[in-house]
PDB file of C-alpha atoms in Angstrom:
ATOM      1  CA  MET A 102     220.791 -10.395  91.839  1.00 65.00           C
ATOM      2  CA  PHE A 103     220.387 -11.082  88.127  1.00 63.00           C
ATOM      3  CA  GLU A 104     216.960  -9.413  88.187  1.00 68.00           C
ATOM      4  CA  LEU A 105     218.436  -6.283  89.780  1.00 63.00           C
ATOM      5  CA  LEU A 106     221.228  -6.039  87.199  1.00 65.00           C
ATOM      6  CA  PHE A 107     218.801  -6.679  84.348  1.00 64.00           C
ATOM      7  CA  SER A 108     216.361  -4.007  85.551  1.00 69.00           C
ATOM      8  CA  ILE A 109     219.100  -1.383  86.028  1.00 67.00           C
ATOM      9  CA  PHE A 110     220.519  -2.196  82.612  1.00 73.00           C
ATOM     10  CA  GLY A 111     216.991  -1.966  81.160  1.00 73.00           C
ATOM     11  CA  GLU A 112     216.466   1.569  82.505  1.00 74.00           C
ATOM     12  CA  PHE A 113     219.875   2.617  81.194  1.00 73.00           C
ATOM     13  CA  LEU A 114     219.238   1.016  77.806  1.00 76.00           C
ATOM     14  CA  LEU A 115     215.864   2.753  77.530  1.00 78.00           C
ATOM     15  CA  GLN A 116     217.527   6.132  78.144  1.00 77.00           C
ATOM     16  CA  ILE A 117     220.334   5.444  75.658  1.00 78.00           C
ATOM     17  CA  ILE A 118     217.962   4.311  72.905  1.00 81.00           C
ATOM     18  CA  VAL A 119     215.679   7.329  73.299  1.00 77.00           C
ATOM     19  CA  GLU A 120     218.644   9.691  73.444  1.00 78.00           C
ATOM     20  CA  ALA A 121     220.259   8.117  70.371  1.00 76.00           C
ATOM     21  CA  LEU A 122     217.032   8.409  68.391  1.00 72.00           C
ATOM     22  CA  PHE A 123     216.656  12.009  69.555  1.00 74.00           C
ATOM     23  CA  GLU A 124     220.251  12.748  68.536  1.00 72.00           C
ATOM     24  CA  LEU A 125     219.724  11.162  65.119  1.00 67.00           C
ATOM     25  CA  GLY A 126     216.567  13.216  64.605  1.00 68.00           C
ATOM     26  CA  LEU A 127     218.380  16.394  65.615  1.00 66.00           C
ATOM     27  CA  HIS A 128     221.132  15.772  63.079  1.00 58.00           C
ATOM     28  CA  THR A 129     218.494  15.388  60.404  1.00 54.00           C
ATOM     29  CA  LEU A 130     216.701  18.598  61.338  1.00 51.00           C
ATOM     30  CA  ALA A 131     219.714  20.735  62.343  1.00 56.00           C
ATOM     31  CA  GLU A 132     220.900  21.930  58.946  1.00 47.00           C
ATOM     32  CA  PRO A 133     218.586  24.956  58.712  1.00 42.00           C
ATOM     33  CA  PHE A 134     219.563  26.029  62.242  1.00 49.00           C
ATOM     34  CA  ARG A 135     223.375  25.993  62.058  1.00 52.00           C
ATOM     35  CA  ARG A 136     223.791  29.420  63.660  1.00 56.00           C
ATOM     36  CA  LYS A 137     225.125  29.072  67.216  1.00 64.00           C
ATOM     37  CA  ARG A 138     222.569  29.738  69.931  1.00 68.00           C
ATOM     38  CA  SER A 139     222.965  30.491  73.592  1.00 77.00           C
ATOM     39  CA  PRO A 140     224.313  27.520  75.587  1.00 83.00           C
ATOM     40  CA  TRP A 141     221.801  28.312  78.359  1.00 84.00           C
ATOM     41  CA  LEU A 142     218.937  28.204  75.881  1.00 79.00           C
ATOM     42  CA  ALA A 143     220.261  24.924  74.477  1.00 82.00           C
ATOM     43  CA  ALA A 144     220.589  23.461  77.995  1.00 86.00           C
ATOM     44  CA  THR A 145     217.022  24.453  78.807  1.00 86.00           C
ATOM     45  CA  GLY A 146     215.833  22.915  75.543  1.00 84.00           C
ATOM     46  CA  TYR A 147     217.633  19.618  76.183  1.00 87.00           C
ATOM     47  CA  ALA A 148     216.235  19.465  79.725  1.00 90.00           C
ATOM     48  CA  VAL A 149     212.707  20.089  78.430  1.00 89.00           C
ATOM     49  CA  PHE A 150     213.086  17.497  75.661  1.00 89.00           C
ATOM     50  CA  GLY A 151     214.489  14.975  78.152  1.00 91.00           C
ATOM     51  CA  ALA A 152     211.520  15.535  80.452  1.00 94.00           C
ATOM     52  CA  VAL A 153     209.058  15.247  77.555  1.00 92.00           C
ATOM     53  CA  PHE A 154     210.613  12.014  76.320  1.00 92.00           C
ATOM     54  CA  GLY A 155     210.718  10.715  79.899  1.00 94.00           C
ATOM     55  CA  GLY A 156     206.998  11.401  80.111  1.00 95.00           C
ATOM     56  CA  LEU A 157     206.363   9.717  76.773  1.00 94.00           C
ATOM     57  CA  SER A 158     208.329   6.677  77.923  1.00 94.00           C
ATOM     58  CA  LEU A 159     205.816   6.322  80.767  1.00 95.00           C
ATOM     59  CA  LEU A 160     203.138   5.605  78.168  1.00 94.00           C
ATOM     60  CA  VAL A 161     205.118   2.563  77.024  1.00 92.00           C
ATOM     61  CA  PHE A 162     206.707   1.562  80.348  1.00 92.00           C
ATOM     62  CA  PRO A 163     204.472   2.962  83.121  1.00 94.00           C
ATOM     63  CA  SER A 164     206.225   1.040  85.913  1.00 93.00           C
ATOM     64  CA  HIS A 165     209.770   1.329  87.174  1.00 92.00           C
ATOM     65  CA  LEU A 166     212.044  -1.213  85.554  1.00 87.00           C
ATOM     66  CA  VAL A 167     214.099  -1.191  88.751  1.00 87.00           C
ATOM     67  CA  LEU A 168     211.819  -2.466  91.499  1.00 86.00           C
ATOM     68  CA  ASN A 169     213.504  -1.460  94.770  1.00 90.00           C
ATOM     69  CA  HIS A 170     213.882   2.135  95.894  1.00 92.00           C
ATOM     70  CA  LEU A 171     217.650   1.974  96.387  1.00 91.00           C
ATOM     71  CA  GLY A 172     218.083   0.664  92.844  1.00 90.00           C
ATOM     72  CA  GLN A 173     215.866   3.452  91.530  1.00 92.00           C
ATOM     73  CA  LEU A 174     218.025   6.050  93.288  1.00 94.00           C
ATOM     74  CA  ALA A 175     221.181   4.435  91.922  1.00 91.00           C
ATOM     75  CA  ASN A 176     219.635   4.503  88.460  1.00 91.00           C
ATOM     76  CA  LEU A 177     218.725   8.176  88.851  1.00 94.00           C
ATOM     77  CA  LEU A 178     222.335   8.993  89.715  1.00 94.00           C
ATOM     78  CA  LEU A 179     224.290   6.611  87.476  1.00 94.00           C
ATOM     79  CA  ALA A 180     222.277   6.204  84.259  1.00 93.00           C
ATOM     80  CA  PRO A 181     222.545   9.902  83.246  1.00 96.00           C
ATOM     81  CA  VAL A 182     226.314   9.780  83.805  1.00 96.00           C
ATOM     82  CA  ALA A 183     226.570   6.676  81.617  1.00 94.00           C
ATOM     83  CA  ALA A 184     224.331   8.254  78.979  1.00 94.00           C
ATOM     84  CA  GLY A 185     226.424  11.436  79.015  1.00 95.00           C
ATOM     85  CA  LEU A 186     229.577   9.373  78.542  1.00 95.00           C
ATOM     86  CA  ALA A 187     227.927   7.487  75.684  1.00 93.00           C
ATOM     87  CA  MET A 188     226.987  10.751  73.972  1.00 93.00           C
ATOM     88  CA  ALA A 189     230.541  12.066  74.429  1.00 96.00           C
ATOM     89  CA  ILE A 190     231.815   8.914  72.733  1.00 94.00           C
ATOM     90  CA  VAL A 191     229.353   9.460  69.867  1.00 92.00           C
ATOM     91  CA  GLY A 192     230.528  13.082  69.566  1.00 93.00           C
ATOM     92  CA  SER A 193     234.159  11.997  69.525  1.00 95.00           C
ATOM     93  CA  TRP A 194     233.385   9.357  66.909  1.00 94.00           C
ATOM     94  CA  ARG A 195     231.599  11.939  64.743  1.00 91.00           C
ATOM     95  CA  ALA A 196     234.518  14.373  65.068  1.00 92.00           C
ATOM     96  CA  ARG A 197     237.024  11.691  64.011  1.00 94.00           C
ATOM     97  CA  ARG A 198     234.922  11.016  60.922  1.00 93.00           C
ATOM     98  CA  GLY A 199     234.760  14.738  60.083  1.00 93.00           C
ATOM     99  CA  GLN A 200     231.032  14.968  60.782  1.00 89.00           C
ATOM    100  CA  ASP A 201     229.376  17.874  62.504  1.00 82.00           C
ATOM    101  CA  ALA A 202     228.605  17.294  66.159  1.00 81.00           C
ATOM    102  CA  LEU A 203     225.596  18.809  67.851  1.00 82.00           C
ATOM    103  CA  ARG A 204     225.617  19.953  71.445  1.00 86.00           C
ATOM    104  CA  ILE A 205     223.938  16.754  72.570  1.00 86.00           C
ATOM    105  CA  ASP A 206     227.043  14.938  71.323  1.00 88.00           C
ATOM    106  CA  SER A 207     228.844  16.099  74.465  1.00 93.00           C
ATOM    107  CA  PHE A 208     228.848  14.828  78.026  1.00 96.00           C
ATOM    108  CA  ALA A 209     227.152  17.870  79.570  1.00 95.00           C
ATOM    109  CA  TYR A 210     224.168  18.097  77.238  1.00 93.00           C
ATOM    110  CA  GLY A 211     223.776  14.313  76.998  1.00 93.00           C
ATOM    111  CA  TYR A 212     223.842  14.115  80.794  1.00 96.00           C
ATOM    112  CA  LEU A 213     221.280  16.902  81.128  1.00 95.00           C
ATOM    113  CA  PHE A 214     218.892  15.249  78.675  1.00 93.00           C
ATOM    114  CA  ALA A 215     219.232  11.866  80.413  1.00 95.00           C
ATOM    115  CA  LEU A 216     218.920  13.398  83.893  1.00 97.00           C
ATOM    116  CA  ALA A 217     215.631  15.089  82.996  1.00 96.00           C
ATOM    117  CA  PHE A 218     214.439  11.831  81.396  1.00 96.00           C
ATOM    118  CA  ALA A 219     215.403   9.773  84.464  1.00 96.00           C
ATOM    119  CA  LEU A 220     213.977  12.307  86.918  1.00 97.00           C
ATOM    120  CA  VAL A 221     210.555  12.245  85.261  1.00 97.00           C
ATOM    121  CA  ARG A 222     210.572   8.436  85.296  1.00 96.00           C
ATOM    122  CA  PHE A 223     211.746   8.399  88.926  1.00 96.00           C
ATOM    123  CA  LEU A 224     209.001  10.775  90.051  1.00 96.00           C
ATOM    124  CA  PHE A 225     206.054   9.531  87.993  1.00 96.00           C
ATOM    125  CA  ALA A 226     206.530   5.809  87.261  1.00 95.00           C
ATOM    126  CA  HIS A 227     204.684   3.504  89.603  1.00 90.00           C
TER     127      HIS A 227
END
């Protein structure tokens, strides 16, 4: 039981760390691009970046961290929701501090990034 909880938490933690680093990098690079873009274009971009980072994570962790298929499905469904909630909390925290929030600092875009990340890992990890 402990192994199952640890492996699910490990997958979730991997997604959160990658997404947080991505978000931090976006804040650093965003200043020249402050003009609002299409939300559909942004959503596509976050999905592509999530898939790319999911693929890159396979270079470091080529195997599933969750070993049974049911746990992998649960991770695919629940980890993006948790990551989206985490990004919404980060966005709320930034807003309270008077900092600019990027689109990824919301539930929807954070969820989309994490879903693409998790889907690539689900399909291609062994």
